[in-house]
Amino acid sequence: MEKLIIEGGRPLEGRIRVSGSKNAALPILMASLAVDGPVTYTNVPNLRDINTTLRLLELLGCATTFENGVVTVTPGTLVPEAPYELVKTMRASVLCLGPLLARLCEARVSLPGGCAIGSRPVDLHIKALEKMGATFDLDAGYIYGKCDGLHGAHIQFDFPTVGGTENLLMAAALAEGETVLINAAREPEVVDLANFLIACGAKISGHGTSIITIEGVKRLSGCEYRIMPDRIEAGTYLCAAAITDGEIFLEDCPVFELEAVIAKLREMGVYIEEREGGVLARRNGGGIHGVDVVTLPFPGFPTDMQAQLMALMCLAKGSGMIKETIFENRFMHVQELKRMGASITLDGRSAMVRGVAGLIGAPVMASDLRASASLVLAGLAAEGTTEVQRIYHLDRGYENIEQKLEAVGARIRREQE
């Protein structure tokens, strides 16, 4: 197992290129199962979850290659089973359920794993697919679904589920008739998936709103498609500029998709300027200030940026309240930040963060992907040495993070524990 060693206290200055989006790439790669010809994807980040997805696609009958950010997927004879050995490490694996049912009329998919940040049930996926004609059994930890062919349906989600919307988009693209998704997720990654399916021949409208209409087609053909930039990685590096009192230019920064994050950072006192080719970020002269934050589905403040903003607020003037409404266990980084000198009080799903004069380096342990990022940010600003343990979480979502940070002046290295 590996860890990151960070010698903090250095302002970060320079340029960082934002990688392709993990959360967009995973469902789009899974959508290869719905396509009957070769697909070429560009701007794909080299991450653990991406490589796990490619191994899963190969087990399901696709040939894949991955080199220099370019992935090719060539469908072969598909098989309907996604095994526990791969699915247990990555919750996004359940996204093969919809396209397998659409193509093969059957699927046997292990119940998923992933970060331990709370309950993310797949029952919304299953209930929606049942309305389209599928039936399901739970057998020894596997979801077994079958159908005589999917048909269109009007589906109203109880709440906007990103994974559920993505699974249904892929299934409905090949279903017979019209499907309408009501209370659908509006996240940019959902829009990117819809745009990919449209490029392959799907008939989809309303993506980016809460009502999406899909008219099923007989087949989807291959294409070449560029994955959108990663808004969460970009937001993390905006926080890195602010927490170290540095100045970073982010190339290929997705500004529209980051509007809620940028607005909150500006409220805290971070100077952010959109320029040709990217975004410049640095502190304003008056320092940073505590703010109140509530995580919400897009276009609200993303839950995936809550931990990073909390790290920044630890060094702000005054105090601020962070309320987490998406996942119930997403404050596991709080105790680790407190080990570094942060002043945070938890009350259920709310955290009161009181700014302190400085953080002190310490050994800390990552509990999930975004918690890992918050501890790296804290280590970059802390006095002394910080050891971030269990960084395999970090490798699931950040491409070459230590190389990117080192290039803008961070003293950071990877070691075996």
Coordinates of C-alpha atoms in Angstrom, one line a residue, residues 170-397:
M170 CA -28.6 3.6 -22.1
A171 CA -31.5 1.1 -21.8
A172 CA -34.1 3.5 -23.3
A173 CA -31.9 4.4 -26.3
L174 CA -32.5 0.9 -27.7
A175 CA -36.0 0.2 -26.2
E176 CA -39.1 0.1 -28.4
G177 CA -41.1 3.3 -28.3
E178 CA -40.7 6.5 -26.2
T179 CA -39.3 6.8 -22.7
V180 CA -39.7 9.9 -20.6
L181 CA -37.6 10.3 -17.5
I182 CA -39.1 12.7 -14.9
N183 CA -37.1 14.2 -12.1
A184 CA -34.0 13.1 -14.0
A185 CA -30.5 14.1 -12.9
R186 CA -29.1 17.3 -14.6
E187 CA -25.4 16.7 -13.9
P188 CA -23.0 17.6 -16.7
E189 CA -21.8 14.0 -16.8
V190 CA -25.4 12.9 -17.6
V191 CA -25.4 15.4 -20.4
D192 CA -22.1 14.1 -21.7
L193 CA -23.5 10.6 -21.8
A194 CA -26.6 11.7 -23.7
N195 CA -24.4 13.6 -26.2
F196 CA -22.3 10.5 -26.7
L197 CA -25.4 8.4 -27.3
I198 CA -26.8 11.0 -29.8
A199 CA -23.4 10.9 -31.6
C200 CA -24.0 7.1 -32.0
G201 CA -27.5 7.7 -33.4
A202 CA -29.8 7.9 -30.3
K203 CA -32.8 10.2 -30.3
I204 CA -32.7 12.1 -27.0
S205 CA -34.0 15.5 -26.0
G206 CA -34.2 17.5 -22.7
H207 CA -30.9 16.3 -21.3
G208 CA -29.6 18.9 -18.9
T209 CA -33.2 19.5 -17.6
S210 CA -35.3 17.4 -15.2
I211 CA -37.4 15.9 -18.0
I212 CA -35.5 13.8 -20.6
T213 CA -37.3 12.2 -23.6
I214 CA -35.8 9.2 -25.4
E215 CA -37.2 7.7 -28.6
G216 CA -35.8 4.2 -29.0
V217 CA -33.8 3.2 -32.1
K218 CA -33.0 -0.2 -33.6
R219 CA -29.2 0.2 -33.3
L220 CA -26.4 2.5 -32.3
S221 CA -23.3 2.8 -34.4
G222 CA -19.7 3.6 -33.4
C223 CA -18.2 7.1 -33.4
E224 CA -15.3 9.1 -32.1
Y225 CA -16.0 11.1 -28.9
R226 CA -14.1 13.4 -26.6
I227 CA -14.8 13.1 -22.8
M228 CA -15.6 16.4 -21.0
P229 CA -13.0 17.9 -18.6
D230 CA -13.3 16.8 -14.9
R231 CA -15.1 19.6 -13.0
I232 CA -14.3 18.0 -9.6
E233 CA -10.5 17.8 -10.4
A234 CA -10.7 21.4 -11.6
G235 CA -12.5 22.5 -8.4
T236 CA -9.9 20.7 -6.3
Y237 CA -7.0 22.6 -8.0
L238 CA -8.9 25.9 -7.6
C239 CA -8.9 25.2 -3.8
A240 CA -5.2 24.3 -4.0
A241 CA -4.4 27.7 -5.3
A242 CA -6.4 29.4 -2.5
I243 CA -5.3 27.2 0.4
T244 CA -1.6 27.7 -0.4
D245 CA -2.0 31.4 -1.2
G246 CA -0.6 30.7 -4.7
E247 CA -1.7 31.3 -8.3
I248 CA -2.7 28.6 -10.7
F249 CA -3.9 28.7 -14.3
L250 CA -6.1 25.8 -15.1
E251 CA -6.1 24.8 -18.7
D252 CA -9.3 23.4 -20.1
C253 CA -11.3 24.3 -17.0
P254 CA -15.1 23.6 -17.4
V255 CA -16.4 27.0 -16.2
F256 CA -20.2 26.5 -16.7
E257 CA -20.1 23.1 -15.0
L258 CA -18.3 24.7 -12.0
E259 CA -20.5 27.8 -11.6
A260 CA -21.7 26.8 -8.1
V261 CA -18.2 26.1 -6.9
I262 CA -16.7 29.2 -8.5
A263 CA -19.5 31.4 -6.9
K264 CA -18.8 30.0 -3.5
L265 CA -15.0 30.4 -3.8
R266 CA -15.5 34.0 -4.9
E267 CA -17.7 34.6 -1.9
M268 CA -14.8 33.3 0.3
G269 CA -12.4 35.8 -1.3
V270 CA -10.8 33.8 -4.0
Y271 CA -10.0 35.7 -7.2
I272 CA -11.1 33.7 -10.3
E273 CA -10.8 35.0 -13.8
E274 CA -11.8 33.3 -17.0
R275 CA -9.2 33.7 -19.7
E276 CA -8.6 32.2 -23.1
G277 CA -7.9 28.5 -22.7
G278 CA -8.7 28.3 -19.0
V279 CA -9.1 30.0 -15.6
L280 CA -6.8 31.8 -13.3
A281 CA -7.2 31.4 -9.5
R282 CA -5.5 33.2 -6.6
R283 CA -6.4 34.7 -3.2
N284 CA -7.7 38.3 -3.0
G285 CA -5.7 40.6 -0.9
G286 CA -8.1 40.4 2.0
G287 CA -7.7 36.7 2.7
I288 CA -10.4 34.1 2.7
H289 CA -13.5 34.0 4.8
G290 CA -15.9 31.3 6.1
V291 CA -19.1 30.8 4.2
D292 CA -22.2 28.5 4.5
V293 CA -22.6 25.7 2.1
V294 CA -25.3 23.2 1.3
T295 CA -24.6 20.3 -1.0
L296 CA -27.3 19.8 -3.6
P297 CA -27.8 18.0 -7.0
F298 CA -26.6 20.0 -10.0
P299 CA -26.8 22.9 -10.5
G300 CA -26.3 23.2 -6.7
F301 CA -23.0 22.9 -4.9
P302 CA -21.6 19.4 -5.6
T303 CA -21.2 16.9 -2.8
D304 CA -17.9 15.8 -4.5
M305 CA -16.4 19.2 -3.6
Q306 CA -17.6 19.4 0.0
A307 CA -14.5 17.9 1.6
Q308 CA -12.1 20.1 -0.4
L309 CA -14.0 23.3 0.4
M310 CA -14.0 22.2 4.1
A311 CA -10.2 22.0 4.0
L312 CA -10.0 25.5 2.6
M313 CA -12.5 26.8 5.3
C314 CA -10.2 25.4 8.0
L315 CA -7.9 28.3 7.3
A316 CA -10.5 31.0 6.6
K317 CA -11.3 34.0 8.8
G318 CA -14.5 33.4 10.9
S319 CA -16.6 30.4 10.6
G320 CA -19.0 28.7 8.2
M321 CA -21.6 25.8 8.2
I322 CA -21.4 23.0 5.7
K323 CA -24.6 20.9 5.4
E324 CA -24.4 17.6 3.5
T325 CA -27.7 16.5 2.0
I326 CA -26.6 13.9 -0.6
F327 CA -24.7 11.2 1.4
E328 CA -25.1 10.4 5.1
N329 CA -21.5 9.3 5.8
R330 CA -19.5 12.0 4.0
F331 CA -17.8 13.6 7.0
M332 CA -15.3 10.9 7.7
H333 CA -12.4 13.3 6.8
V334 CA -13.4 15.6 9.7
Q335 CA -11.5 13.6 12.4
E336 CA -8.4 13.5 10.2
L337 CA -8.5 17.3 9.6
K338 CA -8.9 17.8 13.3
R339 CA -5.7 15.8 13.8
M340 CA -4.0 18.5 11.8
G341 CA -5.4 21.3 14.1
A342 CA -8.7 22.1 12.4
S343 CA -11.6 23.3 14.5
I344 CA -14.7 21.5 13.3
T345 CA -17.9 20.5 15.2
L346 CA -20.2 17.9 13.8
D347 CA -24.0 17.8 14.3
G348 CA -25.6 15.1 12.2
R349 CA -25.3 16.1 8.6
S350 CA -23.9 19.5 9.4
A351 CA -20.4 20.6 10.2
M352 CA -19.4 24.0 11.8
V353 CA -15.9 25.0 10.6
R354 CA -14.1 27.7 12.6
G355 CA -11.0 29.0 10.9
V356 CA -7.6 28.5 12.6
A357 CA -4.3 30.4 12.1
G358 CA -2.6 27.3 10.7
L359 CA -2.6 23.6 10.2
I360 CA 0.1 21.2 11.4
G361 CA 1.3 18.2 9.4
A362 CA 0.4 14.8 10.8
P363 CA -0.1 11.2 9.6
V364 CA -3.7 11.0 8.3
M365 CA -5.8 8.3 6.7
A366 CA -8.1 8.6 3.7
S367 CA -11.5 7.1 3.9
D368 CA -12.8 7.8 0.4
L369 CA -11.9 9.5 -2.8
R370 CA -12.8 13.1 -2.0
A371 CA -11.7 12.9 1.6
S372 CA -8.3 12.0 0.2
A373 CA -8.2 15.2 -1.8
S374 CA -9.1 17.3 1.2
L375 CA -6.3 15.8 3.2
V376 CA -3.8 16.5 0.4
L377 CA -5.0 20.1 0.3
A378 CA -4.6 20.4 4.0
G379 CA -1.1 18.9 3.8
L380 CA -0.1 21.4 1.1
A381 CA -1.0 24.3 3.4
A382 CA 0.2 22.8 6.7
E383 CA 3.4 23.5 8.6
G384 CA 5.7 20.4 8.5
T385 CA 5.1 17.0 7.1
T386 CA 1.8 15.3 6.3
E387 CA 1.5 11.6 5.4
V388 CA -1.7 10.7 3.6
Q389 CA -2.2 7.0 3.9
R390 CA -4.5 4.7 1.9
I391 CA -4.2 6.8 -1.3
Y392 CA -5.6 4.0 -3.5
H393 CA -8.8 6.0 -3.0
L394 CA -7.1 9.0 -4.6
D395 CA -5.9 7.0 -7.6
R396 CA -9.5 6.2 -8.4
G397 CA -10.3 9.8 -9.3

